[in-house]
XYZ file of C-alpha atoms in Angstrom:
455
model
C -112.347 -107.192 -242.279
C -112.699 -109.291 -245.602
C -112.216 -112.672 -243.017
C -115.341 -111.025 -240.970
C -117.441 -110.455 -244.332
C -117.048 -114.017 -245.489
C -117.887 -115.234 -242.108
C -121.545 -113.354 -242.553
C -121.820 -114.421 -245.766
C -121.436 -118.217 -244.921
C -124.093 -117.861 -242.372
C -126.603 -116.563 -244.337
C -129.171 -118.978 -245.974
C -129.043 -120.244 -249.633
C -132.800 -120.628 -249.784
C -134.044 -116.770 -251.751
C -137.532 -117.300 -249.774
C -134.917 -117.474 -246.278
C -133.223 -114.695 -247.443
C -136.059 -112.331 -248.306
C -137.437 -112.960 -244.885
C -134.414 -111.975 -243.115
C -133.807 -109.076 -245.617
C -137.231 -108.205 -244.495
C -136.946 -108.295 -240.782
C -133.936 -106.149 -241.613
C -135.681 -103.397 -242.813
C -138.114 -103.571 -240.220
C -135.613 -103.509 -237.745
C -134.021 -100.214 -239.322
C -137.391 -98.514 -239.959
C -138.266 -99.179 -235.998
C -134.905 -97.415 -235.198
C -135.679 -94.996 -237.143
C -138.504 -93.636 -235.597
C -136.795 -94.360 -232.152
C -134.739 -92.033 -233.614
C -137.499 -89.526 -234.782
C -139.149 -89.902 -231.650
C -136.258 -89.163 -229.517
C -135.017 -86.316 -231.597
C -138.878 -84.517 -231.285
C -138.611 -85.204 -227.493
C -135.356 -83.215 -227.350
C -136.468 -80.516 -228.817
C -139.788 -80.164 -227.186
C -137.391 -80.203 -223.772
C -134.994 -77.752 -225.158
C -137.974 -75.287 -226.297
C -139.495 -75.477 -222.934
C -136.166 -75.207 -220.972
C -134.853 -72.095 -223.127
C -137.173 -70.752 -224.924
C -138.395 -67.487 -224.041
C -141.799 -67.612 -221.843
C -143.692 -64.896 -220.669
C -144.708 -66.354 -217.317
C -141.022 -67.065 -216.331
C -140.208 -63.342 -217.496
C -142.702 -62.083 -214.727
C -142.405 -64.286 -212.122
C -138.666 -64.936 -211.833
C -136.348 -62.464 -213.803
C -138.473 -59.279 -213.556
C -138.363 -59.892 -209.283
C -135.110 -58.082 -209.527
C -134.623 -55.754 -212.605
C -138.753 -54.836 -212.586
C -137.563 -51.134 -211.949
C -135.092 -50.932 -214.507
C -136.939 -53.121 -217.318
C -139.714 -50.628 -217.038
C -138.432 -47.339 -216.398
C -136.368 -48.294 -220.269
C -139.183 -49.560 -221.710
C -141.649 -45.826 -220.620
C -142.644 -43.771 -223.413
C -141.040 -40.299 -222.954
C -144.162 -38.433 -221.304
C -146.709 -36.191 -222.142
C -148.137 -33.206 -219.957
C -150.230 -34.094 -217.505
C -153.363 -32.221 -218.577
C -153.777 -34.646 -221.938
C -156.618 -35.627 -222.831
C -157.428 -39.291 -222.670
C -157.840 -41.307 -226.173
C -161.169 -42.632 -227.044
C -159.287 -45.905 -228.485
C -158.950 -48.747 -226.873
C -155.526 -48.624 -226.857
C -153.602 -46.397 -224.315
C -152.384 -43.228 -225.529
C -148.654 -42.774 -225.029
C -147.412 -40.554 -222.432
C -148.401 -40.220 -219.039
C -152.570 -41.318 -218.143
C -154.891 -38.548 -216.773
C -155.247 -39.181 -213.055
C -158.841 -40.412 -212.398
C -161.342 -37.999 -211.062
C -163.158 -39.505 -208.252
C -159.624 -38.704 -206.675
C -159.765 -36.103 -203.902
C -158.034 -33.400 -204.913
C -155.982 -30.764 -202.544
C -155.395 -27.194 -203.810
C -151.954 -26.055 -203.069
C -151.541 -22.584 -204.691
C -148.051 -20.811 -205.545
C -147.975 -17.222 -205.837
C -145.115 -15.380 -206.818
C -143.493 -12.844 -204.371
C -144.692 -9.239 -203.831
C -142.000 -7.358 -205.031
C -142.156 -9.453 -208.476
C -145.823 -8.433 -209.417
C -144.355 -5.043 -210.041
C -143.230 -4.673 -213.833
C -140.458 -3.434 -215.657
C -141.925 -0.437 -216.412
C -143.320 0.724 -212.647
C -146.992 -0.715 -213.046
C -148.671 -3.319 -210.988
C -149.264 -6.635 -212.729
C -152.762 -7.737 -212.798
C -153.233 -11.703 -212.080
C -154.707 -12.919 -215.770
C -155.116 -16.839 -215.007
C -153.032 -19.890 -213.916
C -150.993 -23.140 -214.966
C -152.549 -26.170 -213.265
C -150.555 -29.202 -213.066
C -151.190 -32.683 -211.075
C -149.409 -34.847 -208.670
C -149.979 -38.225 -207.861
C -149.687 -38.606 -203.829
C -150.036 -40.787 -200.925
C -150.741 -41.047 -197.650
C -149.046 -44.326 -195.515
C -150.992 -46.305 -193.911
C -151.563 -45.151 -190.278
C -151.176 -47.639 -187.288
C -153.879 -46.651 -184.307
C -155.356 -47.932 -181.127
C -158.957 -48.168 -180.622
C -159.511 -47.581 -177.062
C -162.960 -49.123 -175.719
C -164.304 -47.298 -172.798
C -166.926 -48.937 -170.950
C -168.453 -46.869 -168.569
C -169.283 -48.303 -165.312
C -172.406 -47.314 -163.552
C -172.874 -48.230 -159.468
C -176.306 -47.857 -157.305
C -174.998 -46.299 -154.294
C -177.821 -46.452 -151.801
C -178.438 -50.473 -152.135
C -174.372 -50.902 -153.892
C -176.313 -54.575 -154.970
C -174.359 -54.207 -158.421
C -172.758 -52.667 -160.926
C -173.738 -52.201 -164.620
C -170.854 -51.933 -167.646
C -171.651 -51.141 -171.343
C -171.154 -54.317 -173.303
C -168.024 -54.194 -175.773
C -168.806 -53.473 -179.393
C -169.004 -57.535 -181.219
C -165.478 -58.480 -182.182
C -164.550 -60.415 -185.112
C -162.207 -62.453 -182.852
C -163.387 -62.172 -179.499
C -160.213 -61.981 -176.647
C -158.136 -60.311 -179.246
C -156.691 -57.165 -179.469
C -156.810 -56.998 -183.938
C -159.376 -54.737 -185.071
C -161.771 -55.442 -188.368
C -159.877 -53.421 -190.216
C -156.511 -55.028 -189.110
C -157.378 -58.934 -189.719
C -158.680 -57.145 -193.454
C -155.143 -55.810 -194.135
C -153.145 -59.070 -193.051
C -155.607 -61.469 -195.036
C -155.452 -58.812 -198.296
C -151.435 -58.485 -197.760
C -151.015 -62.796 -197.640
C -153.497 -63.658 -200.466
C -153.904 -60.447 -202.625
C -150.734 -59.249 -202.916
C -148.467 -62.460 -202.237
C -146.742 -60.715 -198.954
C -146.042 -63.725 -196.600
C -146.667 -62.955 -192.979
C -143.004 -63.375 -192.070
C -142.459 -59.755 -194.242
C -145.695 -58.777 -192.518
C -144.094 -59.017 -189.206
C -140.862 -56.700 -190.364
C -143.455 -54.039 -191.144
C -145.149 -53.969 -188.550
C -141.476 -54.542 -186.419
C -140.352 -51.286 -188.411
C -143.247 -48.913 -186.792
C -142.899 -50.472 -183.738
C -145.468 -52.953 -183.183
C -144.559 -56.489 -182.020
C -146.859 -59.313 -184.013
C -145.088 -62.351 -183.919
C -146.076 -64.154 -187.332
C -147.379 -66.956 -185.175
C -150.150 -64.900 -184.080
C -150.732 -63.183 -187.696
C -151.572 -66.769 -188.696
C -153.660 -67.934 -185.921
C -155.697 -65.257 -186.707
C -156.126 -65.982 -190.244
C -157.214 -69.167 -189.452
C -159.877 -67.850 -187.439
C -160.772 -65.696 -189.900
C -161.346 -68.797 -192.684
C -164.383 -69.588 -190.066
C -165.874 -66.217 -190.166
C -165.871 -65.961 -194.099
C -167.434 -69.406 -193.869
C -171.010 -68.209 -194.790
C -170.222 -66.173 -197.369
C -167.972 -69.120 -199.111
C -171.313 -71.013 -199.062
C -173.582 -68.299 -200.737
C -170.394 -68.169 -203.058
C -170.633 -71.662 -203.981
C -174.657 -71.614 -204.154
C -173.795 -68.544 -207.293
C -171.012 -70.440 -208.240
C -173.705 -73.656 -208.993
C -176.248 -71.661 -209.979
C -174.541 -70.555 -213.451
C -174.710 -72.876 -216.704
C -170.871 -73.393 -217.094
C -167.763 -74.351 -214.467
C -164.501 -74.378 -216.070
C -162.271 -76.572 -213.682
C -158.170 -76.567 -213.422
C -155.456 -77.280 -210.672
C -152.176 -77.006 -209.656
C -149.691 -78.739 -207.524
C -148.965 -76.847 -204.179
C -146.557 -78.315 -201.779
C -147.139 -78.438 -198.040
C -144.844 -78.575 -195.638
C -146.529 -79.338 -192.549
C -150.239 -81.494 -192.407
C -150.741 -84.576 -190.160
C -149.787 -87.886 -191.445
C -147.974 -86.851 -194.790
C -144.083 -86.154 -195.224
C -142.947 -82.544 -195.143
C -142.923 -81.008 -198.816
C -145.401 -83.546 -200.003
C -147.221 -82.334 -203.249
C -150.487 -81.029 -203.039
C -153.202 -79.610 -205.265
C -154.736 -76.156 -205.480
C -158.292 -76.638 -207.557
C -159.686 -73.584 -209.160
C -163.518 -73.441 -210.230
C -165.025 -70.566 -212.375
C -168.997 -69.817 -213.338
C -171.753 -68.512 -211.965
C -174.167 -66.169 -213.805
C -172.458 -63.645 -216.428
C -173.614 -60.724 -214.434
C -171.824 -62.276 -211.283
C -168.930 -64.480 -211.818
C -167.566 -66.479 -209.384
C -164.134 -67.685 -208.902
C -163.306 -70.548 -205.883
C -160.002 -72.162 -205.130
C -159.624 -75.298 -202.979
C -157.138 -77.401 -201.192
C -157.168 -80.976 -201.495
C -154.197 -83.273 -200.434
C -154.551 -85.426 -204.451
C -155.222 -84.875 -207.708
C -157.954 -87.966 -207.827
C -161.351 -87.689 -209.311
C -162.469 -88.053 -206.043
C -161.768 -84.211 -205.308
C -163.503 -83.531 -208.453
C -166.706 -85.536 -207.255
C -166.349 -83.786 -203.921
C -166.149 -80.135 -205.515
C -168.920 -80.610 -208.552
C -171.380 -82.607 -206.243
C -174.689 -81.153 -207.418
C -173.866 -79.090 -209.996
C -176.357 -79.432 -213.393
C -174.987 -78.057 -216.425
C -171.485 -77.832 -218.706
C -168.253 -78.677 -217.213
C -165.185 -77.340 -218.978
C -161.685 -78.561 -218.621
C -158.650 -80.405 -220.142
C -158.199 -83.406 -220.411
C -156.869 -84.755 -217.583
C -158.737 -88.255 -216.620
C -160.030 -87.322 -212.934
C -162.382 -85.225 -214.650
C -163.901 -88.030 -216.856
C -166.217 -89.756 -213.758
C -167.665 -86.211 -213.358
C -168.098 -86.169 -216.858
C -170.009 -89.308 -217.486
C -173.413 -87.758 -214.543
C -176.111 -87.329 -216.568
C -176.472 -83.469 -214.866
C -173.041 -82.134 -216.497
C -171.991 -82.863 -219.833
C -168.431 -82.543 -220.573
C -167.160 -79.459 -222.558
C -163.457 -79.637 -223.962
C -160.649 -77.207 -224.561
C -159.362 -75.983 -227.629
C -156.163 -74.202 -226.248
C -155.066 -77.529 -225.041
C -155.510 -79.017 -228.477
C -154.056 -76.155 -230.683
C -150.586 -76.282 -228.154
C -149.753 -79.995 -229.069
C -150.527 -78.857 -232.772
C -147.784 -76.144 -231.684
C -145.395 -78.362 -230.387
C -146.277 -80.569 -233.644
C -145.387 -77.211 -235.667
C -141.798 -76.749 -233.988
C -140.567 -80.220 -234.814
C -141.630 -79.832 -238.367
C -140.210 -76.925 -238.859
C -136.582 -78.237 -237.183
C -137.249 -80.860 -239.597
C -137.411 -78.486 -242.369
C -134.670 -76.158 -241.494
C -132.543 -79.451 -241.590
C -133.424 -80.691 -245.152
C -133.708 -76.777 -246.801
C -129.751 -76.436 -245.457
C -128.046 -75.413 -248.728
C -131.188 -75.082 -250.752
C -132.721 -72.364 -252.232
C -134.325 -69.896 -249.623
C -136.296 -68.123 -251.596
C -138.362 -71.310 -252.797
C -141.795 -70.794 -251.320
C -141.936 -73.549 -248.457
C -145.105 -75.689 -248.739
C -147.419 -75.636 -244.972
C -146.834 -78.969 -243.210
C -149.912 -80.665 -241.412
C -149.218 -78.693 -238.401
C -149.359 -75.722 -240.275
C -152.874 -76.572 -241.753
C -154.498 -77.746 -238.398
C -153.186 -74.527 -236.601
C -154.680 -72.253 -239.799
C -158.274 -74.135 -238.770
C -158.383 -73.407 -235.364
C -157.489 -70.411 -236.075
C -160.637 -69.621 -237.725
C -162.461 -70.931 -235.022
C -160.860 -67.934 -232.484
C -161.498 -65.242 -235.307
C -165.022 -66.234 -235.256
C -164.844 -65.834 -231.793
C -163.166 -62.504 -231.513
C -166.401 -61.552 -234.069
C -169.176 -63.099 -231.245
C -166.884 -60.863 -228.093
C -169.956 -58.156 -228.011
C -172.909 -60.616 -229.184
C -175.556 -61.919 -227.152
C -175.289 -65.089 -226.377
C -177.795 -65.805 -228.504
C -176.302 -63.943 -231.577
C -173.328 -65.849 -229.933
C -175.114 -69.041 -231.430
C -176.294 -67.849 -234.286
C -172.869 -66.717 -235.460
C -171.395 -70.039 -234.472
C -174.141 -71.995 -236.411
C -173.432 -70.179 -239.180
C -169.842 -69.776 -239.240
C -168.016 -72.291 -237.196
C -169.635 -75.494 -238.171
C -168.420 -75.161 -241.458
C -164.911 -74.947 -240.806
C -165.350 -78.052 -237.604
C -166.691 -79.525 -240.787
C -163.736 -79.592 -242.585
C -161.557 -80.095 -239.910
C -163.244 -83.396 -239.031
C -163.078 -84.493 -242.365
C -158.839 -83.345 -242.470
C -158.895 -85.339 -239.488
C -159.990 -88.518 -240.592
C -157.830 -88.139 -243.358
C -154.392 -87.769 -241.765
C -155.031 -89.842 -238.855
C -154.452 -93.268 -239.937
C -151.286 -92.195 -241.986
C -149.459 -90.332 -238.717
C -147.080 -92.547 -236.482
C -148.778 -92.505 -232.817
C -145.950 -91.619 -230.660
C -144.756 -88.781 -232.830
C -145.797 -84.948 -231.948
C -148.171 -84.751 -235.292
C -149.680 -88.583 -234.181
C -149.928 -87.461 -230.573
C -152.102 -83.782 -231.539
C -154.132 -85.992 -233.995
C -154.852 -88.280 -231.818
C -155.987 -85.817 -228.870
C -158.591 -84.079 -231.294
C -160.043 -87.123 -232.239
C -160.359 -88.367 -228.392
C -162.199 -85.099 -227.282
C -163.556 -84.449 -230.572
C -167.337 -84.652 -229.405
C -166.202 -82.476 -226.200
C -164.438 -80.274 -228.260
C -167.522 -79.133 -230.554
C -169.940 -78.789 -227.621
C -169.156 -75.092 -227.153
C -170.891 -74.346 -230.489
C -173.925 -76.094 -228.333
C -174.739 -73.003 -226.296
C -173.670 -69.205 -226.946
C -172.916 -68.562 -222.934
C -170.072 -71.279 -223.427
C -166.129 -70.607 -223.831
C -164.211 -71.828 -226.871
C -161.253 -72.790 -224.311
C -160.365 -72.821 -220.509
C -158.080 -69.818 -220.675
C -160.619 -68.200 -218.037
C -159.962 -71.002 -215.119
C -155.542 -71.623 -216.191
C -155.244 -67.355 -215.883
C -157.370 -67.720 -212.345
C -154.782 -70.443 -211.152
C -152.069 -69.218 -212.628
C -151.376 -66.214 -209.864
């Protein structure tokens, strides 16, 4: 070891200038390891957090498939009698819900034997009122055929022809599936999420043989019959001052010219008029601006979305102007949070606890945007012109400040890290960001569209 040491020492210059350079390059060196280091560290915990921690949509889509019964039947409030009174608050009462009224009701009385009405004493008892209690009930659905009689009418001194009565129009003509049938199937696939291949054991079960081939051929012809209402859809859907915008990848296992499971998108577009919202979803084989083009051609007004670049073309016609998201900013301040508070845990190890821990930058951007959503929970019964008022007045004070935080802690955060990479998306969509205070009829965030898309 002492051999190796005076072997480094000999090679290292005698000049000081030489040897404050390479001291210098040194400590470059170890500060660019460093944050390698950092960044590598942040990454791993951003990947553990999103592998392990706790998320609600994972709860309800994967684990509560199976224990859904016995999660909820734990987690019911012991219940009340049935008669209760609702609550006027918002919040539900505990206890079991009256049943609503527009119900039909069916009157099922109980009366107690004959030789029981007679009392202890010898006399008669005299009915003095009743106990009325409810049950919730249902009827399964009914399988029927429709039989279409046609009658036939002959002449039968000239027999030159015969005359039938014309069959009732059909949805799908040379089929045997009834409005009402094609309804059910199409509410069953995309309603409630029951794929045609469970569709066929039900109907298997009650005896009825529709192969799931058919079911879909069907629903395929169907998608041309809802054609024209799609199109007065997408006339309300354009006719509205906002469309929030958001997709997600689909796969497909069968289409012409593309592997099986290649990844496709699902687009989702909300607006319309507030008295007559409008929610569209649309296949297209890519996530490329050019679907955007394609689905926002024509459209005049605000376009809300994140931040993903396929949206920026669209975003640049001088008919739409661009409206950001502040949920997708506030999460990378969130995931900026969680690494500075691993961070912290790590240094206060051994310290005092009780010491009052100072807010890090996360902590201060989070507390702003913050404000902005309580102002927002204020405007939820405003007009949208009180809407505007209340935003004037309240909100761009506090994007005030946060612009001016901005600029200050910018230039002194590393780029790659968490903090460097939520600083740096608020000051990219900055101008998009503050539009919403613009117009009261505009959303703060793109919740609306990700909770459409979501399902």
């Amino acid at each position: 070891m002492a051999a190796m040491t005076e072997q480094a020492a000999e090679q290292l210059p005698d000049d000081v200038n030489a040897l404050k350079t390479l001291l210098l390059q040194q400590q470059t060196q170890l500060q660019q390891k460093q944050q390698r280091i950092r960044l590598l560290e942040e990454q791993i915990l951003l990947m553990r957090d999103k592998r392990f921690a706790s998320s609600s949509e994972q709860a309800s889509n994967q684990l509560g498939f199976f224990d859904e019964a016995e999660v909820e039947a734990d987690a019911e409030p012991p219940e009340a009698p049935a008669t209760q009174s609702p609550t006027l608050s918002r919040k539900k009462a505990p206890g079991r819900q009256r049943l609503p009224a527009d119900l039909p009701r069916v009157r099922r009385e109980h009366d107690l034997p004959e030789a029981e009405k007679t009392c202890d004493c010898g006399c008669q008892m005299r009915e003095i009122g009743e106990d009325t209690s409810e049950q919730l009930d249902i009827i399964p659905a009914k399988i029927r055929v429709i039989q279409h009689a046609r009658k036939k009418y002959a002449c039968k001194a000239c027999e030159c022809g015969v005359k039938i009565a014309p069959l009732p129009a059909q949805p799908l003509p040379r089929s045997n599936a009834s409005p009402g049938l094609l309804a059910q199937i199409t509410v069953a696939k995309y309603q409630d999420a029951l794929p045609l291949a469970r569709q066929e054991q039900i109907f298997h079960r009650i005896g009825v043989d529709l192969p799931r081939n058919t079911l879909a051929s069907w629903i395929l012809r169907c998608n041309q019959l809802v054609q024209p209402l799609l199109n007065l859809l997408e006339d309300s859907l354009q006719d509205g001052p906002c469309i929030q915008c958001d997709e997600t990848p689909v796969q497909a296992l069968k289409e012409p010219d593309r592997p099986p499971g290649s990844q496709s998108y699902m687009w989702v577009r909300l607006g319309g008029r507030p008295d007559a919202p409008v929610v569209l979803y649309d296949y297209h084989p890519s996530r490329s601006g050019e679907a955007a083009n394609t689905l926002l051609s024509g459209f005049n007004g605000y376009l809300q979305t994140d931040d993903y670049a396929g949206y920026h073309a669209v975003g640049t016609e001088k008919a739409i102007t661009h409206l950001g998201c502040w949920a997708h900013a506030r999460r990378k301040f969130i995931d900026a949070q969680k690494v500075a508070n691993s961070n912290k845990n790590k240094k206060s190890k051994g310290k005092d606890k009780n010491k009052q821990k100072r807010p890090n930058k996360a902590d201060i951007a989070l507390n702003y945007i913050g404000h902005l959503y309580g102002i927002e929970r204020k405007s939820k019964d405003l007009s949208p012109e009180e809407r505007h008022q209340l935003r004037q007045d309240q909100s761009l004070p506090v994007l005030e400040k946060l612009r001016a935080w901005l600029d200050k802690e910018l230039p002194k955060a590393l780029p790659k890290t968490a903090l460097g990479k939520a600083l740096s998306y608020l000051q990219k969509n900055w101008e998009k960001l503050c539009v919403y205070a613009e117009d009261g009829r505009l959303n703060i965030d793109n919740n609306k569209a990700e909770n459409a898309i979501r399902p």
